[in-house]
PDB file of C-alpha atoms in Angstrom:
ATOM      1  CA  ILE A 960      50.269  -1.598  -2.214  1.00 69.00           C
ATOM      2  CA  SER A 961      48.369  -4.834  -1.583  1.00 82.00           C
ATOM      3  CA  THR A 962      45.173  -3.301  -3.000  1.00 88.00           C
ATOM      4  CA  SER A 963      46.983  -2.189  -6.158  1.00 81.00           C
ATOM      5  CA  ALA A 964      48.619  -5.601  -6.528  1.00 83.00           C
ATOM      6  CA  PHE A 965      45.220  -7.294  -6.118  1.00 88.00           C
ATOM      7  CA  LEU A 966      43.617  -5.080  -8.778  1.00 84.00           C
ATOM      8  CA  PHE A 967      46.505  -5.636 -11.195  1.00 81.00           C
ATOM      9  CA  LEU A 968      46.237  -9.378 -10.592  1.00 86.00           C
ATOM     10  CA  ILE A 969      42.534  -9.345 -11.419  1.00 87.00           C
ATOM     11  CA  LEU A 970      43.129  -7.415 -14.655  1.00 80.00           C
ATOM     12  CA  GLY A 971      46.080  -9.562 -15.689  1.00 81.00           C
ATOM     13  CA  VAL A 972      44.363 -12.894 -15.057  1.00 86.00           C
ATOM     14  CA  SER A 973      41.113 -11.716 -16.679  1.00 84.00           C
ATOM     15  CA  GLY A 974      42.963 -10.505 -19.767  1.00 80.00           C
ATOM     16  CA  PHE A 975      44.865 -13.770 -20.146  1.00 83.00           C
ATOM     17  CA  LEU A 976      41.756 -15.886 -19.620  1.00 86.00           C
ATOM     18  CA  GLY A 977      39.925 -13.814 -22.211  1.00 82.00           C
ATOM     19  CA  PHE A 978      42.560 -13.744 -24.970  1.00 82.00           C
ATOM     20  CA  GLY A 979      45.059 -16.471 -24.054  1.00 82.00           C
ATOM     21  CA  ASP A 980      48.346 -16.410 -25.968  1.00 80.00           C
ATOM     22  CA  GLU A 981      47.092 -13.491 -28.083  1.00 80.00           C
ATOM     23  CA  THR A 982      47.046 -11.139 -25.082  1.00 81.00           C
ATOM     24  CA  GLN A 983      48.953  -7.971 -25.979  1.00 78.00           C
ATOM     25  CA  GLY A 984      51.103  -5.822 -23.716  1.00 71.00           C
ATOM     26  CA  ASP A 985      48.211  -3.358 -23.484  1.00 76.00           C
ATOM     27  CA  VAL A 986      45.139  -5.545 -23.105  1.00 80.00           C
ATOM     28  CA  LEU A 987      42.968  -2.729 -24.479  1.00 81.00           C
ATOM     29  CA  ASN A 988      44.579  -3.332 -27.881  1.00 81.00           C
ATOM     30  CA  ASN A 989      42.842  -6.727 -27.979  1.00 83.00           C
ATOM     31  CA  PHE A 990      39.453  -5.033 -28.122  1.00 84.00           C
ATOM     32  CA  PRO A 991      38.022  -3.655 -31.374  1.00 82.00           C
ATOM     33  CA  GLU A 992      38.119   0.092 -31.887  1.00 78.00           C
ATOM     34  CA  GLY A 993      34.320   0.280 -31.848  1.00 80.00           C
ATOM     35  CA  SER A 994      33.968  -1.386 -28.443  1.00 83.00           C
ATOM     36  CA  MET A 995      32.213   1.043 -26.128  1.00 87.00           C
ATOM     37  CA  GLU A 996      33.606  -0.648 -22.986  1.00 83.00           C
ATOM     38  CA  ALA A 997      37.176  -0.485 -24.321  1.00 84.00           C
ATOM     39  CA  ASN A 998      36.762   3.170 -25.359  1.00 88.00           C
ATOM     40  CA  VAL A 999      35.468   4.051 -21.897  1.00 90.00           C
ATOM     41  CA  ALA A1000      38.493   2.316 -20.376  1.00 86.00           C
ATOM     42  CA  ARG A1001      40.785   4.185 -22.785  1.00 86.00           C
ATOM     43  CA  GLY A1002      39.155   7.469 -21.771  1.00 89.00           C
ATOM     44  CA  LEU A1003      39.600   6.744 -18.074  1.00 89.00           C
ATOM     45  CA  LEU A1004      43.222   5.777 -18.738  1.00 85.00           C
ATOM     46  CA  ALA A1005      43.765   9.056 -20.602  1.00 85.00           C
ATOM     47  CA  ILE A1006      42.322  11.020 -17.656  1.00 89.00           C
ATOM     48  CA  THR A1007      44.647   9.152 -15.317  1.00 85.00           C
ATOM     49  CA  MET A1008      47.629  10.022 -17.494  1.00 80.00           C
ATOM     50  CA  ILE A1009      46.641  13.688 -17.552  1.00 80.00           C
ATOM     51  CA  PHE A1010      46.954  13.890 -13.768  1.00 81.00           C
ATOM     52  CA  THR A1011      49.962  11.574 -13.309  1.00 80.00           C
ATOM     53  CA  TYR A1012      52.117  12.721 -16.238  1.00 76.00           C
ATOM     54  CA  PRO A1013      53.179  16.032 -14.614  1.00 75.00           C
ATOM     55  CA  MET A1014      54.481  14.083 -11.615  1.00 78.00           C
ATOM     56  CA  GLU A1015      56.550  11.860 -13.910  1.00 77.00           C
ATOM     57  CA  LEU A1016      58.045  14.942 -15.569  1.00 82.00           C
ATOM     58  CA  PHE A1017      58.864  16.369 -12.150  1.00 82.00           C
ATOM     59  CA  VAL A1018      60.887  13.277 -11.246  1.00 80.00           C
ATOM     60  CA  GLY A1019      62.733  13.285 -14.584  1.00 82.00           C
ATOM     61  CA  ARG A1020      63.499  17.006 -14.323  1.00 84.00           C
ATOM     62  CA  HIS A1021      64.753  16.615 -10.766  1.00 82.00           C
ATOM     63  CA  VAL A1022      67.162  13.887 -11.881  1.00 81.00           C
ATOM     64  CA  LEU A1023      68.456  16.021 -14.775  1.00 82.00           C
ATOM     65  CA  VAL A1024      68.919  19.027 -12.491  1.00 81.00           C
ATOM     66  CA  ASP A1025      70.844  16.879 -10.041  1.00 79.00           C
ATOM     67  CA  LEU A1026      73.037  15.444 -12.800  1.00 78.00           C
ATOM     68  CA  PHE A1027      73.806  18.546 -14.846  1.00 78.00           C
ATOM     69  CA  HIS A1028      73.323  21.438 -12.391  1.00 75.00           C
ATOM     70  CA  ASN A1029      74.412  19.835  -9.091  1.00 72.00           C
ATOM     71  CA  GLY A1030      70.856  20.071  -7.817  1.00 68.00           C
ATOM     72  CA  ASN A1031      70.705  23.874  -8.157  1.00 73.00           C
ATOM     73  CA  ILE A1032      68.731  25.512 -10.943  1.00 70.00           C
ATOM     74  CA  ASP A1033      67.333  28.872  -9.859  1.00 72.00           C
ATOM     75  CA  CYS A1034      66.474  30.176 -13.329  1.00 69.00           C
ATOM     76  CA  PRO A1035      62.745  29.633 -14.089  1.00 69.00           C
ATOM     77  CA  VAL A1036      63.511  29.662 -17.818  1.00 69.00           C
ATOM     78  CA  GLY A1037      65.917  26.757 -17.380  1.00 74.00           C
ATOM     79  CA  ARG A1038      63.286  24.724 -15.562  1.00 77.00           C
ATOM     80  CA  GLN A1039      60.701  25.493 -18.239  1.00 80.00           C
ATOM     81  CA  ARG A1040      63.019  24.505 -21.072  1.00 83.00           C
ATOM     82  CA  MET A1041      63.931  21.275 -19.334  1.00 83.00           C
ATOM     83  CA  THR A1042      60.269  20.475 -18.718  1.00 83.00           C
ATOM     84  CA  LEU A1043      59.308  21.167 -22.319  1.00 85.00           C
ATOM     85  CA  GLY A1044      62.235  19.093 -23.564  1.00 86.00           C
ATOM     86  CA  LEU A1045      61.113  16.118 -21.495  1.00 86.00           C
ATOM     87  CA  TYR A1046      57.520  16.595 -22.583  1.00 84.00           C
ATOM     88  CA  PHE A1047      58.217  16.649 -26.326  1.00 86.00           C
ATOM     89  CA  SER A1048      60.820  13.880 -26.131  1.00 85.00           C
ATOM     90  CA  THR A1049      58.068  11.584 -24.869  1.00 81.00           C
ATOM     91  CA  LEU A1050      55.152  13.064 -26.808  1.00 80.00           C
ATOM     92  CA  ILE A1051      56.662  12.779 -30.300  1.00 83.00           C
ATOM     93  CA  PRO A1052      57.335   9.004 -30.148  1.00 78.00           C
ATOM     94  CA  ALA A1053      53.849   8.464 -28.727  1.00 74.00           C
ATOM     95  CA  LEU A1054      52.337  10.147 -31.806  1.00 78.00           C
ATOM     96  CA  PHE A1055      54.129   7.818 -34.234  1.00 79.00           C
ATOM     97  CA  PHE A1056      53.899   4.443 -32.473  1.00 75.00           C
ATOM     98  CA  ASP A1057      50.675   2.731 -31.468  1.00 70.00           C
ATOM     99  CA  ASP A1058      52.143  -0.354 -29.772  1.00 69.00           C
ATOM    100  CA  LEU A1059      54.934  -0.039 -27.222  1.00 72.00           C
ATOM    101  CA  GLY A1060      54.417  -3.474 -25.715  1.00 74.00           C
ATOM    102  CA  HIS A1061      57.971  -4.674 -26.323  1.00 75.00           C
ATOM    103  CA  VAL A1062      59.456  -1.408 -25.095  1.00 77.00           C
ATOM    104  CA  LEU A1063      57.361  -1.556 -21.933  1.00 79.00           C
ATOM    105  CA  SER A1064      58.356  -5.185 -21.405  1.00 82.00           C
ATOM    106  CA  ILE A1065      62.079  -4.421 -21.622  1.00 84.00           C
ATOM    107  CA  THR A1066      61.871  -1.280 -19.483  1.00 85.00           C
ATOM    108  CA  GLY A1067      59.706  -3.190 -17.015  1.00 86.00           C
ATOM    109  CA  ALA A1068      62.285  -5.954 -16.754  1.00 87.00           C
ATOM    110  CA  VAL A1069      65.099  -3.457 -16.192  1.00 90.00           C
ATOM    111  CA  GLY A1070      63.221  -0.992 -14.018  1.00 88.00           C
ATOM    112  CA  GLY A1071      61.375  -3.615 -11.998  1.00 88.00           C
ATOM    113  CA  SER A1072      64.543  -5.546 -11.217  1.00 90.00           C
ATOM    114  CA  CYS A1073      66.387  -2.373 -10.231  1.00 90.00           C
ATOM    115  CA  LEU A1074      63.595  -1.029  -8.044  1.00 88.00           C
ATOM    116  CA  ALA A1075      62.575  -4.290  -6.377  1.00 88.00           C
ATOM    117  CA  TYR A1076      65.898  -6.088  -5.899  1.00 91.00           C
ATOM    118  CA  ILE A1077      69.084  -4.367  -7.081  1.00 92.00           C
ATOM    119  CA  GLY A1078      68.338  -0.904  -5.683  1.00 90.00           C
ATOM    120  CA  PRO A1079      67.320  -1.942  -2.136  1.00 91.00           C
ATOM    121  CA  GLY A1080      70.316  -4.253  -1.827  1.00 92.00           C
ATOM    122  CA  LEU A1081      72.767  -1.576  -2.963  1.00 91.00           C
ATOM    123  CA  VAL A1082      71.178   1.034  -0.696  1.00 91.00           C
ATOM    124  CA  TYR A1083      71.450  -1.288   2.303  1.00 92.00           C
ATOM    125  CA  ILE A1084      75.130  -1.928   1.602  1.00 92.00           C
ATOM    126  CA  GLY A1085      75.733   1.786   1.024  1.00 89.00           C
ATOM    127  CA  VAL A1086      74.038   2.938   4.230  1.00 89.00           C
ATOM    128  CA  ASN A1087      75.910   0.322   6.265  1.00 90.00           C
ATOM    129  CA  SER A1088      79.105   0.651   4.224  1.00 90.00           C
ATOM    130  CA  LYS A1089      81.529   0.773   7.172  1.00 89.00           C
ATOM    131  CA  LEU A1090      80.107  -2.332   8.798  1.00 90.00           C
ATOM    132  CA  PHE A1091      79.944  -4.115   5.449  1.00 92.00           C
ATOM    133  CA  LEU A1092      83.619  -3.423   4.779  1.00 90.00           C
ATOM    134  CA  LYS A1093      84.510  -4.600   8.276  1.00 90.00           C
ATOM    135  CA  TRP A1094      82.498  -7.786   7.752  1.00 90.00           C
ATOM    136  CA  SER A1095      84.175  -8.356   4.381  1.00 89.00           C
ATOM    137  CA  ASP A1096      87.619  -7.930   5.924  1.00 89.00           C
ATOM    138  CA  ASP A1097      86.735 -10.373   8.692  1.00 88.00           C
ATOM    139  CA  LEU A1098      85.776 -13.000   6.111  1.00 86.00           C
ATOM    140  CA  ILE A1099      89.299 -13.121   4.679  1.00 86.00           C
ATOM    141  CA  SER A1100      91.285 -12.071   7.747  1.00 83.00           C
ATOM    142  CA  SER A1101      92.591 -15.614   8.245  1.00 80.00           C
ATOM    143  CA  CYS A1102      93.552 -16.077   4.571  1.00 78.00           C
ATOM    144  CA  HIS A1103      96.990 -15.266   3.218  1.00 78.00           C
ATOM    145  CA  ARG A1104      95.403 -14.173  -0.037  1.00 83.00           C
ATOM    146  CA  LYS A1105      91.898 -13.606  -1.279  1.00 84.00           C
ATOM    147  CA  PRO A1106      90.184 -16.937  -2.024  1.00 86.00           C
ATOM    148  CA  LEU A1107      88.458 -17.838  -5.277  1.00 88.00           C
ATOM    149  CA  TRP A1108      84.965 -17.414  -3.828  1.00 86.00           C
ATOM    150  CA  TRP A1109      85.832 -13.763  -3.096  1.00 88.00           C
ATOM    151  CA  TYR A1110      85.900 -13.083  -6.832  1.00 88.00           C
ATOM    152  CA  THR A1111      83.204 -15.618  -7.740  1.00 87.00           C
ATOM    153  CA  PHE A1112      80.591 -13.854  -5.636  1.00 85.00           C
ATOM    154  CA  GLY A1113      81.674 -10.382  -6.812  1.00 87.00           C
ATOM    155  CA  PHE A1114      83.059  -9.068  -3.512  1.00 89.00           C
ATOM    156  CA  PRO A1115      85.483  -6.687  -5.282  1.00 90.00           C
ATOM    157  CA  ILE A1116      82.447  -4.986  -6.808  1.00 91.00           C
ATOM    158  CA  TRP A1117      80.495  -4.833  -3.531  1.00 90.00           C
ATOM    159  CA  CYS A1118      83.494  -3.498  -1.628  1.00 91.00           C
ATOM    160  CA  THR A1119      84.088  -0.831  -4.271  1.00 92.00           C
ATOM    161  CA  ILE A1120      80.445   0.260  -3.998  1.00 91.00           C
ATOM    162  CA  ALA A1121      80.707   0.332  -0.205  1.00 90.00           C
ATOM    163  CA  GLU A1122      83.912   2.394  -0.361  1.00 91.00           C
ATOM    164  CA  ARG A1123      82.310   4.993  -2.615  1.00 89.00           C
ATOM    165  CA  ALA A1124      79.193   5.059  -0.440  1.00 88.00           C
ATOM    166  CA  ARG A1125      81.270   5.571   2.693  1.00 88.00           C
ATOM    167  CA  SER A1126      83.181   8.471   1.144  1.00 87.00           C
ATOM    168  CA  GLY A1127      79.937  10.010  -0.085  1.00 82.00           C
ATOM    169  CA  LEU A1128      78.299   9.734   3.340  1.00 78.00           C
ATOM    170  CA  ASP A1129      81.346  11.238   5.007  1.00 78.00           C
ATOM    171  CA  GLU A1130      81.292  14.201   2.620  1.00 77.00           C
ATOM    172  CA  ARG A1131      77.587  14.854   3.167  1.00 72.00           C
ATOM    173  CA  LEU A1132      77.827  14.532   6.947  1.00 71.00           C
ATOM    174  CA  ALA A1133      80.834  16.851   6.942  1.00 70.00           C
ATOM    175  CA  VAL A1134      78.750  19.575   5.291  1.00 63.00           C
ATOM    176  CA  LYS A1135      75.850  19.186   7.740  1.00 55.00           C
ATOM    177  CA  THR A1136      77.596  20.213  10.950  1.00 51.00           C
ATOM    178  CA  PHE A1137      74.424  19.780  12.976  1.00 47.00           C
ATOM    179  CA  ALA A1138      74.364  16.062  12.185  1.00 47.00           C
ATOM    180  CA  GLN A1139      77.859  15.039  13.296  1.00 49.00           C
ATOM    181  CA  ILE A1140      76.893  11.548  14.416  1.00 50.00           C
ATOM    182  CA  ASP A1141      77.903   8.100  13.340  1.00 52.00           C
ATOM    183  CA  LEU A1142      74.692   6.563  12.079  1.00 50.00           C
ATOM    184  CA  GLU A1143      76.107   3.072  12.028  1.00 48.00           C
ATOM    185  CA  GLU A1144      77.260   3.161  15.654  1.00 51.00           C
ATOM    186  CA  SER A1145      74.150   4.728  17.124  1.00 51.00           C
ATOM    187  CA  SER A1146      72.760   2.628  19.955  1.00 51.00           C
ATOM    188  CA  GLU A1147      69.211   3.460  18.891  1.00 59.00           C
ATOM    189  CA  MET A1148      69.594   1.673  15.551  1.00 64.00           C
ATOM    190  CA  ALA A1149      69.646  -2.078  15.067  1.00 73.00           C
ATOM    191  CA  GLN A1150      73.052  -3.234  13.923  1.00 82.00           C
ATOM    192  CA  PRO A1151      73.082  -5.297  10.711  1.00 85.00           C
ATOM    193  CA  THR A1152      74.138  -8.912  10.991  1.00 88.00           C
ATOM    194  CA  PRO A1153      76.064 -11.048   8.478  1.00 88.00           C
ATOM    195  CA  TYR A1154      72.726 -12.612   7.555  1.00 91.00           C
ATOM    196  CA  ASP A1155      71.384  -9.171   6.623  1.00 91.00           C
ATOM    197  CA  PHE A1156      74.335  -8.555   4.314  1.00 92.00           C
ATOM    198  CA  LEU A1157      73.857 -11.981   2.719  1.00 92.00           C
ATOM    199  CA  VAL A1158      70.189 -11.180   2.090  1.00 92.00           C
ATOM    200  CA  ALA A1159      71.149  -7.841   0.511  1.00 91.00           C
ATOM    201  CA  LEU A1160      73.679  -9.538  -1.763  1.00 92.00           C
ATOM    202  CA  SER A1161      71.113 -12.219  -2.649  1.00 92.00           C
ATOM    203  CA  PHE A1162      68.658  -9.487  -3.635  1.00 92.00           C
ATOM    204  CA  ILE A1163      71.240  -7.867  -5.909  1.00 92.00           C
ATOM    205  CA  LEU A1164      72.268 -11.108  -7.584  1.00 92.00           C
ATOM    206  CA  PHE A1165      68.681 -12.239  -8.069  1.00 93.00           C
ATOM    207  CA  GLY A1166      67.783  -8.836  -9.527  1.00 92.00           C
ATOM    208  CA  VAL A1167      70.658  -8.973 -12.008  1.00 92.00           C
ATOM    209  CA  ILE A1168      69.666 -12.496 -13.098  1.00 93.00           C
ATOM    210  CA  ALA A1169      66.001 -11.502 -13.415  1.00 91.00           C
ATOM    211  CA  MET A1170      66.903  -8.398 -15.425  1.00 92.00           C
ATOM    212  CA  PHE A1171      69.043 -10.285 -17.931  1.00 93.00           C
ATOM    213  CA  ALA A1172      66.453 -13.070 -18.166  1.00 92.00           C
ATOM    214  CA  GLY A1173      63.638 -10.594 -18.827  1.00 89.00           C
ATOM    215  CA  VAL A1174      65.577  -8.567 -21.392  1.00 89.00           C
ATOM    216  CA  GLY A1175      66.900 -11.723 -23.093  1.00 90.00           C
ATOM    217  CA  THR A1176      63.440 -13.251 -23.315  1.00 88.00           C
ATOM    218  CA  ASN A1177      62.007 -10.113 -24.898  1.00 84.00           C
ATOM    219  CA  ILE A1178      64.867  -9.893 -27.404  1.00 86.00           C
ATOM    220  CA  TYR A1179      64.395 -13.566 -28.301  1.00 86.00           C
ATOM    221  CA  VAL A1180      60.673 -12.994 -28.919  1.00 82.00           C
ATOM    222  CA  LEU A1181      61.470 -10.011 -31.148  1.00 80.00           C
ATOM    223  CA  ILE A1182      64.007 -11.989 -33.178  1.00 84.00           C
ATOM    224  CA  ASN A1183      61.868 -15.156 -33.374  1.00 82.00           C
ATOM    225  CA  PRO A1184      58.230 -13.967 -33.434  1.00 73.00           C
ATOM    226  CA  ASP A1185      56.957 -17.260 -34.875  1.00 70.00           C
ATOM    227  CA  ASP A1186      58.314 -19.528 -32.096  1.00 62.00           C
TER     228      ASP A1186
END
């Protein structure tokens, strides 16, 4: 990961130093069509896409199978149709549009925030849902009614997510009879502390703010291109 981040940093800084404020979402679009170096880079990028694109379709198809077929699709024809549908739904727009910089910026803001901050925080709360609910109850155990900060910091939302996660974990563990253990009370696992839950909530809140800021900034640039 560090190597990839270092290489991306080199490319990003080099592109900005070379083109300044005129740097496009795809830095290769800043080069003229007749540039041999840019064409070589475009060719290498195309080869990379040839080998990585099937993996992206596999992930998308797996999600669709899980959503619409409960994770079970034994018919090879069904898998083929779903794969072709995903392929053409992405191929056709690519044939008509030559600059997807704004689309990539918005999807990057949403996807990056979800993957880096919102997702990990929600997963941590979901996996430790029982302990999170116990900690939440302890916070207001001495109060006659729920205080204002309970709603300000979105605890009704987090508790609802934890409740659904707990019921989902119980259902899955009930099916797998060979794994009848309480993961959250296992002595071999480190027990989460209130600080850990605060960090998870901070991740979620920061991710939501970053997502709205990124999407809002891109929309503002689209509406006011001359500013």
